[in-house]
Amino acid sequence: MTGGAPPVISFGEDGRVSGFGGCNRFGGGYTQDGAKVSFTPVLMTTMACAAANTNRLESALGAALQGDGAYVVDLSLIHI
């Protein structure tokens, strides 16, 4: 991304997922079984984003949050 805030995803203990894709916010539900994460429909706001790369990133993020998947979390990207 160029100059924007990085994407953020938060998994709540209550089974809710929420986050920010760089321009839009999203939220929905999830379940976890080992390394498998399943998402209920995740809804995202539809604000127009100025940067084309942000639009592509959010489209990819939205696609990844549909259905089931196994994901790798890179903890080196976490900033505290």
PDB file of C-alpha atoms in Angstrom:
ATOM      1  CA  MET A   1       0.000   0.000   0.000  1.00  0.00           C
ATOM      2  CA  THR A   2       1.170   3.503  -0.628  1.00  0.00           C
ATOM      3  CA  GLY A   3       0.806   5.753   2.387  1.00  0.00           C
ATOM      4  CA  GLY A   4      -2.372   4.153   3.742  1.00  0.00           C
ATOM      5  CA  ALA A   5      -2.974   2.248   6.940  1.00  0.00           C
ATOM      6  CA  PRO A   6      -2.122  -1.461   6.756  1.00  0.00           C
ATOM      7  CA  PRO A   7      -4.898  -4.074   6.732  1.00  0.00           C
ATOM      8  CA  VAL A   8      -5.930  -5.381  10.152  1.00  0.00           C
ATOM      9  CA  ILE A   9      -7.940  -8.470  11.104  1.00  0.00           C
ATOM     10  CA  SER A  10      -9.097  -9.292  14.631  1.00  0.00           C
ATOM     11  CA  PHE A  11     -10.549 -12.589  15.807  1.00  0.00           C
ATOM     12  CA  GLY A  12     -12.702 -12.219  18.917  1.00  0.00           C
ATOM     13  CA  GLU A  13     -13.215 -14.945  21.481  1.00  0.00           C
ATOM     14  CA  ASP A  14     -16.957 -14.516  20.826  1.00  0.00           C
ATOM     15  CA  GLY A  15     -16.644 -15.957  17.297  1.00  0.00           C
ATOM     16  CA  ARG A  16     -16.690 -12.566  15.591  1.00  0.00           C
ATOM     17  CA  VAL A  17     -14.100 -11.342  13.103  1.00  0.00           C
ATOM     18  CA  SER A  18     -13.606  -7.685  12.247  1.00  0.00           C
ATOM     19  CA  GLY A  19     -11.032  -5.563  10.565  1.00  0.00           C
ATOM     20  CA  PHE A  20      -9.886  -2.908   8.166  1.00  0.00           C
ATOM     21  CA  GLY A  21      -8.768  -3.584   4.606  1.00  0.00           C
ATOM     22  CA  GLY A  22      -6.888  -0.341   3.970  1.00  0.00           C
ATOM     23  CA  CYS A  23      -9.965   1.708   3.048  1.00  0.00           C
ATOM     24  CA  ASN A  24     -13.051  -0.218   4.196  1.00  0.00           C
ATOM     25  CA  ARG A  25     -14.040  -1.970   7.414  1.00  0.00           C
ATOM     26  CA  PHE A  26     -15.460  -5.497   7.565  1.00  0.00           C
ATOM     27  CA  GLY A  27     -17.032  -7.872  10.045  1.00  0.00           C
ATOM     28  CA  GLY A  28     -18.697 -11.247  10.364  1.00  0.00           C
ATOM     29  CA  GLY A  29     -18.437 -14.535  12.189  1.00  0.00           C
ATOM     30  CA  TYR A  30     -15.956 -17.379  12.207  1.00  0.00           C
ATOM     31  CA  THR A  31     -15.312 -20.819  13.666  1.00  0.00           C
ATOM     32  CA  GLN A  32     -11.953 -22.494  14.116  1.00  0.00           C
ATOM     33  CA  ASP A  33     -11.097 -26.190  14.115  1.00  0.00           C
ATOM     34  CA  GLY A  34      -7.331 -26.634  14.428  1.00  0.00           C
ATOM     35  CA  ALA A  35      -5.742 -24.849  11.463  1.00  0.00           C
ATOM     36  CA  LYS A  36      -9.084 -24.601   9.627  1.00  0.00           C
ATOM     37  CA  VAL A  37     -11.013 -21.342   9.827  1.00  0.00           C
ATOM     38  CA  SER A  38     -14.547 -21.092   8.450  1.00  0.00           C
ATOM     39  CA  PHE A  39     -16.208 -17.718   7.965  1.00  0.00           C
ATOM     40  CA  THR A  40     -19.891 -16.897   7.987  1.00  0.00           C
ATOM     41  CA  PRO A  41     -20.771 -14.159   5.515  1.00  0.00           C
ATOM     42  CA  VAL A  42     -18.311 -11.319   6.092  1.00  0.00           C
ATOM     43  CA  LEU A  43     -19.681  -7.915   5.153  1.00  0.00           C
ATOM     44  CA  MET A  44     -17.478  -5.036   4.041  1.00  0.00           C
ATOM     45  CA  THR A  45     -18.307  -1.353   3.636  1.00  0.00           C
ATOM     46  CA  THR A  46     -18.114  -0.113   0.051  1.00  0.00           C
ATOM     47  CA  MET A  47     -16.398   3.258   0.221  1.00  0.00           C
ATOM     48  CA  ALA A  48     -14.524   4.279  -2.913  1.00  0.00           C
ATOM     49  CA  CYS A  49     -10.781   3.935  -2.368  1.00  0.00           C
ATOM     50  CA  ALA A  50      -8.411   6.380  -4.057  1.00  0.00           C
ATOM     51  CA  ALA A  51      -5.497   3.982  -4.600  1.00  0.00           C
ATOM     52  CA  ALA A  52      -5.963   1.190  -7.150  1.00  0.00           C
ATOM     53  CA  ASN A  53      -3.660  -1.119  -5.188  1.00  0.00           C
ATOM     54  CA  THR A  54      -5.942  -0.715  -2.143  1.00  0.00           C
ATOM     55  CA  ASN A  55      -8.929  -1.813  -4.235  1.00  0.00           C
ATOM     56  CA  ARG A  56      -7.040  -4.915  -5.413  1.00  0.00           C
ATOM     57  CA  LEU A  57      -5.902  -5.725  -1.878  1.00  0.00           C
ATOM     58  CA  GLU A  58      -9.417  -5.384  -0.479  1.00  0.00           C
ATOM     59  CA  SER A  59     -10.867  -7.530  -3.261  1.00  0.00           C
ATOM     60  CA  ALA A  60      -8.339 -10.270  -2.484  1.00  0.00           C
ATOM     61  CA  LEU A  61      -9.001  -9.961   1.247  1.00  0.00           C
ATOM     62  CA  GLY A  62     -12.758 -10.166   0.699  1.00  0.00           C
ATOM     63  CA  ALA A  63     -12.348 -13.295  -1.434  1.00  0.00           C
ATOM     64  CA  ALA A  64     -10.127 -14.909   1.205  1.00  0.00           C
ATOM     65  CA  LEU A  65     -12.780 -14.285   3.872  1.00  0.00           C
ATOM     66  CA  GLN A  66     -15.458 -16.247   2.024  1.00  0.00           C
ATOM     67  CA  GLY A  67     -15.978 -19.872   3.047  1.00  0.00           C
ATOM     68  CA  ASP A  68     -13.317 -22.165   4.513  1.00  0.00           C
ATOM     69  CA  GLY A  69      -9.578 -21.980   4.369  1.00  0.00           C
ATOM     70  CA  ALA A  70      -6.291 -22.694   6.028  1.00  0.00           C
ATOM     71  CA  TYR A  71      -4.135 -19.649   6.596  1.00  0.00           C
ATOM     72  CA  VAL A  72      -0.595 -18.981   7.719  1.00  0.00           C
ATOM     73  CA  VAL A  73      -0.087 -16.123  10.146  1.00  0.00           C
ATOM     74  CA  ASP A  74       3.273 -14.363   9.887  1.00  0.00           C
ATOM     75  CA  LEU A  75       3.888 -13.169  13.435  1.00  0.00           C
ATOM     76  CA  SER A  76       6.852 -11.104  12.278  1.00  0.00           C
ATOM     77  CA  LEU A  77       4.321  -8.609  10.893  1.00  0.00           C
ATOM     78  CA  ILE A  78       2.686  -7.994  14.267  1.00  0.00           C
ATOM     79  CA  HIS A  79       3.563  -4.676  15.838  1.00  0.00           C
ATOM     80  CA  ILE A  80       2.911  -4.156  19.528  1.00  0.00           C
TER      81      ILE A  80
END
